[in-house]
Structures are given as C-alpha cells and as structure tokens.
Amino acid sequence: DVKVTQSSRYLVKRTGEKVFLECVQDMDHENMFWYRQDPGLGLRLIYFSYDVKMKEKGDIPEGYSVSREKKERFSLILESASTNQTSMYLCASEGGREKLFFGSGTQLSVL
Amino acid sequence: QKEVEQDPGPLSVPEGAIVSLNCTYSNSAFQYFMWYRQYSRKGPELLMYTYSSGNKEDGRFTAQVDKSSKYISLFIRDSQPSDSATYLCASSIYNQGGKLIFGQGTELSVKP
C-alpha cells in the first residue's frame, strides 16, 4: 500500500512565524502535491512538483513556498504565517494514471 | 463557473437506503473521473476510478460517467453508518500528472 506521511496532525502557530509542513511518500512517486482544504471551498492546489528540485505554482501559491530536495520528501513552507492560513493541509503523491494518494492531513491553526 | 460542481449537502439517509451522489463538469476534455471518500479529520482516499465513460462497480459502490451530459454519479447500495463521510468527485484531462480538479465534496450521514 502507498503510504503518504505528514509529520504533524495538529499544529498551532503564532502570526508571523515561519512554518514547515513535511510530507514523505514511500512509493518512489515522481509527482507530489500540496492542497489546502477549507469548508465551502473544497480542495485548492497550492504547489506541485514533478521531480526533485522542480516546483510549479498551483491555484493559490501566495504566501507559500515549497522544497523538494529528495524524491520522497515534499515540504510546504509558510514564510510568515497569517490567520487566513488556518486550514487543513493535505499532501498527495500521484501513483500513475492521475491517481492521487493523500496523507492524513495537518490541521494548522494560526493565532 | 467552477469546472467541477458538486452539491455540498449535507445529505442524511437511513441505513439501508440507496444513495446517489452527483457532480457536473464543464470541460469536455476530461478523461479521468474519480471519487474520493474522506472521513472526518482524515485525508481523502481513492474510492472509485473511471477512465472515459461508462459504469464501474465495486461491491456496494457504482460509479457512472455520462460524457454526453457531463455528469458523474456515485451510487451506494445498502448504505451503512460506516459510509458516513464526505465524498469528493474529481476529474482530469489526459496526462496531467495528477493535477485533478475537485468538486466541493458532499457530506453524507447514514443514520442507523
């Protein structure tokens, strides 16, 4: 079974802090994604990566950056956290033929 | 207009009922159609996967795609309380490397 592991289930941070969300997949997938999920807005794509050291902006990249130094690891960075970044963050990897496998999510609260 | 539209519900049904969940889409180039199930405070998991049009059945679940009307459906027979979750439809054109377009999700509650 594909396993996508997100480092934290719940995270509470202060406004202005730099926040790192880590994601690791164990299936040697090339493509990885970061989404945020908000009530009434569904899943929105923040960033994605098709290879090591490659990154592409999704639909809502503002206020975020990403890092992909190793194939199995894709990190989402909030440079200066703001309250409107309080959300559920979901990492996914693509297992071929457009099939996404998601992690359990990180519920981030920014106070 | 969103590319994939889904009624967010919530939808509440008694145990044993047949559930019909639906989405519409606007992009006629979509080839891949998926349903994800998401339990509360968990990540979505792939439930049903269809390429192009037609039906696919897996146990109590049937996924249906009608490309002529741009309609995606998920039917759940003999619904169980354990089916209570949010169901997300998703679509993609060919060779997008996993860049799916998701519907908003429908929250389903199956009452014992």
PDB file of N, CA and C in Angstrom, chain B residues 21-55:
ATOM      1  N   LEU B  21     -24.951  10.248  -5.358  1.00  0.00           N
ATOM      2  CA  LEU B  21     -24.143  11.466  -5.258  1.00  0.00           C
ATOM      3  C   LEU B  21     -23.766  11.880  -6.674  1.00  0.00           C
ATOM      4  N   ASN B  22     -23.812  13.180  -6.931  1.00  0.00           N
ATOM      5  CA  ASN B  22     -23.648  13.635  -8.318  1.00  0.00           C
ATOM      6  C   ASN B  22     -22.732  14.834  -8.450  1.00  0.00           C
ATOM      7  N   CYS B  23     -22.112  14.911  -9.611  1.00  0.00           N
ATOM      8  CA  CYS B  23     -21.307  16.069  -9.986  1.00  0.00           C
ATOM      9  C   CYS B  23     -21.553  16.383 -11.451  1.00  0.00           C
ATOM     10  N   THR B  24     -21.382  17.625 -11.791  1.00  0.00           N
ATOM     11  CA  THR B  24     -21.367  18.020 -13.193  1.00  0.00           C
ATOM     12  C   THR B  24     -20.027  18.667 -13.492  1.00  0.00           C
ATOM     13  N   TYR B  25     -19.624  18.589 -14.744  1.00  0.00           N
ATOM     14  CA  TYR B  25     -18.357  19.207 -15.124  1.00  0.00           C
ATOM     15  C   TYR B  25     -18.534  19.939 -16.441  1.00  0.00           C
ATOM     16  N   SER B  26     -17.621  20.850 -16.697  1.00  0.00           N
ATOM     17  CA  SER B  26     -17.777  21.694 -17.878  1.00  0.00           C
ATOM     18  C   SER B  26     -16.744  21.418 -18.966  1.00  0.00           C
ATOM     19  N   ASN B  27     -15.622  20.810 -18.616  1.00  0.00           N
ATOM     20  CA  ASN B  27     -14.536  20.613 -19.567  1.00  0.00           C
ATOM     21  C   ASN B  27     -14.716  19.293 -20.321  1.00  0.00           C
ATOM     22  N   SER B  28     -15.041  19.376 -21.585  1.00  0.00           N
ATOM     23  CA  SER B  28     -15.304  18.165 -22.365  1.00  0.00           C
ATOM     24  C   SER B  28     -14.031  17.342 -22.610  1.00  0.00           C
ATOM     25  N   ALA B  29     -12.882  17.896 -22.265  1.00  0.00           N
ATOM     26  CA  ALA B  29     -11.624  17.153 -22.439  1.00  0.00           C
ATOM     27  C   ALA B  29     -11.311  16.219 -21.274  1.00  0.00           C
ATOM     28  N   PHE B  30     -12.083  16.288 -20.213  1.00  0.00           N
ATOM     29  CA  PHE B  30     -11.844  15.407 -19.071  1.00  0.00           C
ATOM     30  C   PHE B  30     -11.962  13.950 -19.499  1.00  0.00           C
ATOM     31  N   GLN B  31     -10.979  13.142 -19.061  1.00  0.00           N
ATOM     32  CA  GLN B  31     -10.968  11.721 -19.398  1.00  0.00           C
ATOM     33  C   GLN B  31     -10.986  10.830 -18.162  1.00  0.00           C
ATOM     34  N   TYR B  32     -10.464  11.339 -17.063  1.00  0.00           N
ATOM     35  CA  TYR B  32     -10.374  10.558 -15.829  1.00  0.00           C
ATOM     36  C   TYR B  32     -11.378  11.106 -14.833  1.00  0.00           C
ATOM     37  N   PHE B  33     -12.098  10.177 -14.193  1.00  0.00           N
ATOM     38  CA  PHE B  33     -13.134  10.570 -13.238  1.00  0.00           C
ATOM     39  C   PHE B  33     -12.978   9.707 -11.985  1.00  0.00           C
ATOM     40  N   MET B  34     -12.923  10.367 -10.852  1.00  0.00           N
ATOM     41  CA  MET B  34     -12.663   9.661  -9.608  1.00  0.00           C
ATOM     42  C   MET B  34     -13.612  10.097  -8.514  1.00  0.00           C
ATOM     43  N   TRP B  35     -13.805   9.200  -7.583  1.00  0.00           N
ATOM     44  CA  TRP B  35     -14.497   9.528  -6.346  1.00  0.00           C
ATOM     45  C   TRP B  35     -13.555   9.228  -5.187  1.00  0.00           C
ATOM     46  N   TYR B  36     -13.429  10.209  -4.299  1.00  0.00           N
ATOM     47  CA  TYR B  36     -12.654  10.045  -3.087  1.00  0.00           C
ATOM     48  C   TYR B  36     -13.606  10.086  -1.902  1.00  0.00           C
ATOM     49  N   ARG B  37     -13.288   9.314  -0.891  1.00  0.00           N
ATOM     50  CA  ARG B  37     -14.040   9.327   0.366  1.00  0.00           C
ATOM     51  C   ARG B  37     -13.129   9.902   1.438  1.00  0.00           C
ATOM     52  N   GLN B  38     -13.688  10.796   2.228  1.00  0.00           N
ATOM     53  CA  GLN B  38     -12.896  11.436   3.280  1.00  0.00           C
ATOM     54  C   GLN B  38     -13.651  11.365   4.597  1.00  0.00           C
ATOM     55  N   TYR B  39     -13.108  10.616   5.520  1.00  0.00           N
ATOM     56  CA  TYR B  39     -13.661  10.583   6.865  1.00  0.00           C
ATOM     57  C   TYR B  39     -13.200  11.825   7.615  1.00  0.00           C
ATOM     58  N   SER B  40     -13.954  12.141   8.667  1.00  0.00           N
ATOM     59  CA  SER B  40     -13.680  13.355   9.426  1.00  0.00           C
ATOM     60  C   SER B  40     -12.239  13.382   9.935  1.00  0.00           C
ATOM     61  N   ARG B  41     -11.569  14.480   9.688  1.00  0.00           N
ATOM     62  CA  ARG B  41     -10.191  14.719  10.152  1.00  0.00           C
ATOM     63  C   ARG B  41      -9.179  13.735   9.556  1.00  0.00           C
ATOM     64  N   LYS B  42      -9.503  13.196   8.404  1.00  0.00           N
ATOM     65  CA  LYS B  42      -8.582  12.300   7.689  1.00  0.00           C
ATOM     66  C   LYS B  42      -8.355  12.835   6.277  1.00  0.00           C
ATOM     67  N   GLY B  43      -7.354  12.282   5.594  1.00  0.00           N
ATOM     68  CA  GLY B  43      -7.139  12.630   4.200  1.00  0.00           C
ATOM     69  C   GLY B  43      -8.081  11.855   3.295  1.00  0.00           C
ATOM     70  N   PRO B  44      -8.357  12.370   2.090  1.00  0.00           N
ATOM     71  CA  PRO B  44      -9.206  11.633   1.139  1.00  0.00           C
ATOM     72  C   PRO B  44      -8.533  10.330   0.703  1.00  0.00           C
ATOM     73  N   GLU B  45      -9.362   9.318   0.461  1.00  0.00           N
ATOM     74  CA  GLU B  45      -8.855   8.049  -0.073  1.00  0.00           C
ATOM     75  C   GLU B  45      -9.605   7.739  -1.368  1.00  0.00           C
ATOM     76  N   LEU B  46      -8.877   7.232  -2.340  1.00  0.00           N
ATOM     77  CA  LEU B  46      -9.465   6.911  -3.631  1.00  0.00           C
ATOM     78  C   LEU B  46     -10.454   5.764  -3.480  1.00  0.00           C
ATOM     79  N   LEU B  47     -11.692   6.015  -3.909  1.00  0.00           N
ATOM     80  CA  LEU B  47     -12.761   5.036  -3.764  1.00  0.00           C
ATOM     81  C   LEU B  47     -13.095   4.376  -5.111  1.00  0.00           C
ATOM     82  N   MET B  48     -13.282   5.193  -6.134  1.00  0.00           N
ATOM     83  CA  MET B  48     -13.654   4.667  -7.443  1.00  0.00           C
ATOM     84  C   MET B  48     -12.896   5.452  -8.505  1.00  0.00           C
ATOM     85  N   TYR B  49     -12.556   4.761  -9.585  1.00  0.00           N
ATOM     86  CA  TYR B  49     -11.745   5.361 -10.646  1.00  0.00           C
ATOM     87  C   TYR B  49     -12.298   4.895 -11.992  1.00  0.00           C
ATOM     88  N   THR B  50     -12.560   5.853 -12.864  1.00  0.00           N
ATOM     89  CA  THR B  50     -13.100   5.528 -14.191  1.00  0.00           C
ATOM     90  C   THR B  50     -12.327   6.283 -15.242  1.00  0.00           C
ATOM     91  N   TYR B  51     -11.982   5.587 -16.300  1.00  0.00           N
ATOM     92  CA  TYR B  51     -11.375   6.248 -17.447  1.00  0.00           C
ATOM     93  C   TYR B  51     -12.422   6.324 -18.549  1.00  0.00           C
ATOM     94  N   SER B  52     -12.617   7.510 -19.079  1.00  0.00           N
ATOM     95  CA  SER B  52     -13.601   7.795 -20.116  1.00  0.00           C
ATOM     96  C   SER B  52     -15.007   7.579 -19.561  1.00  0.00           C
ATOM     97  N   SER B  53     -15.905   7.024 -20.310  1.00  0.00           N
ATOM     98  CA  SER B  53     -17.297   6.975 -19.872  1.00  0.00           C
ATOM     99  C   SER B  53     -17.687   5.556 -19.472  1.00  0.00           C
ATOM    100  N   GLY B  54     -18.908   5.415 -18.965  1.00  0.00           N
ATOM    101  CA  GLY B  54     -19.424   4.101 -18.625  1.00  0.00           C
ATOM    102  C   GLY B  54     -19.561   3.913 -17.136  1.00  0.00           C
ATOM    103  N   ASN B  55     -19.816   2.674 -16.746  1.00  0.00           N
ATOM    104  CA  ASN B  55     -20.043   2.315 -15.349  1.00  0.00           C
ATOM    105  C   ASN B  55     -18.879   1.496 -14.813  1.00  0.00           C
TER     106      ASN B  55
END
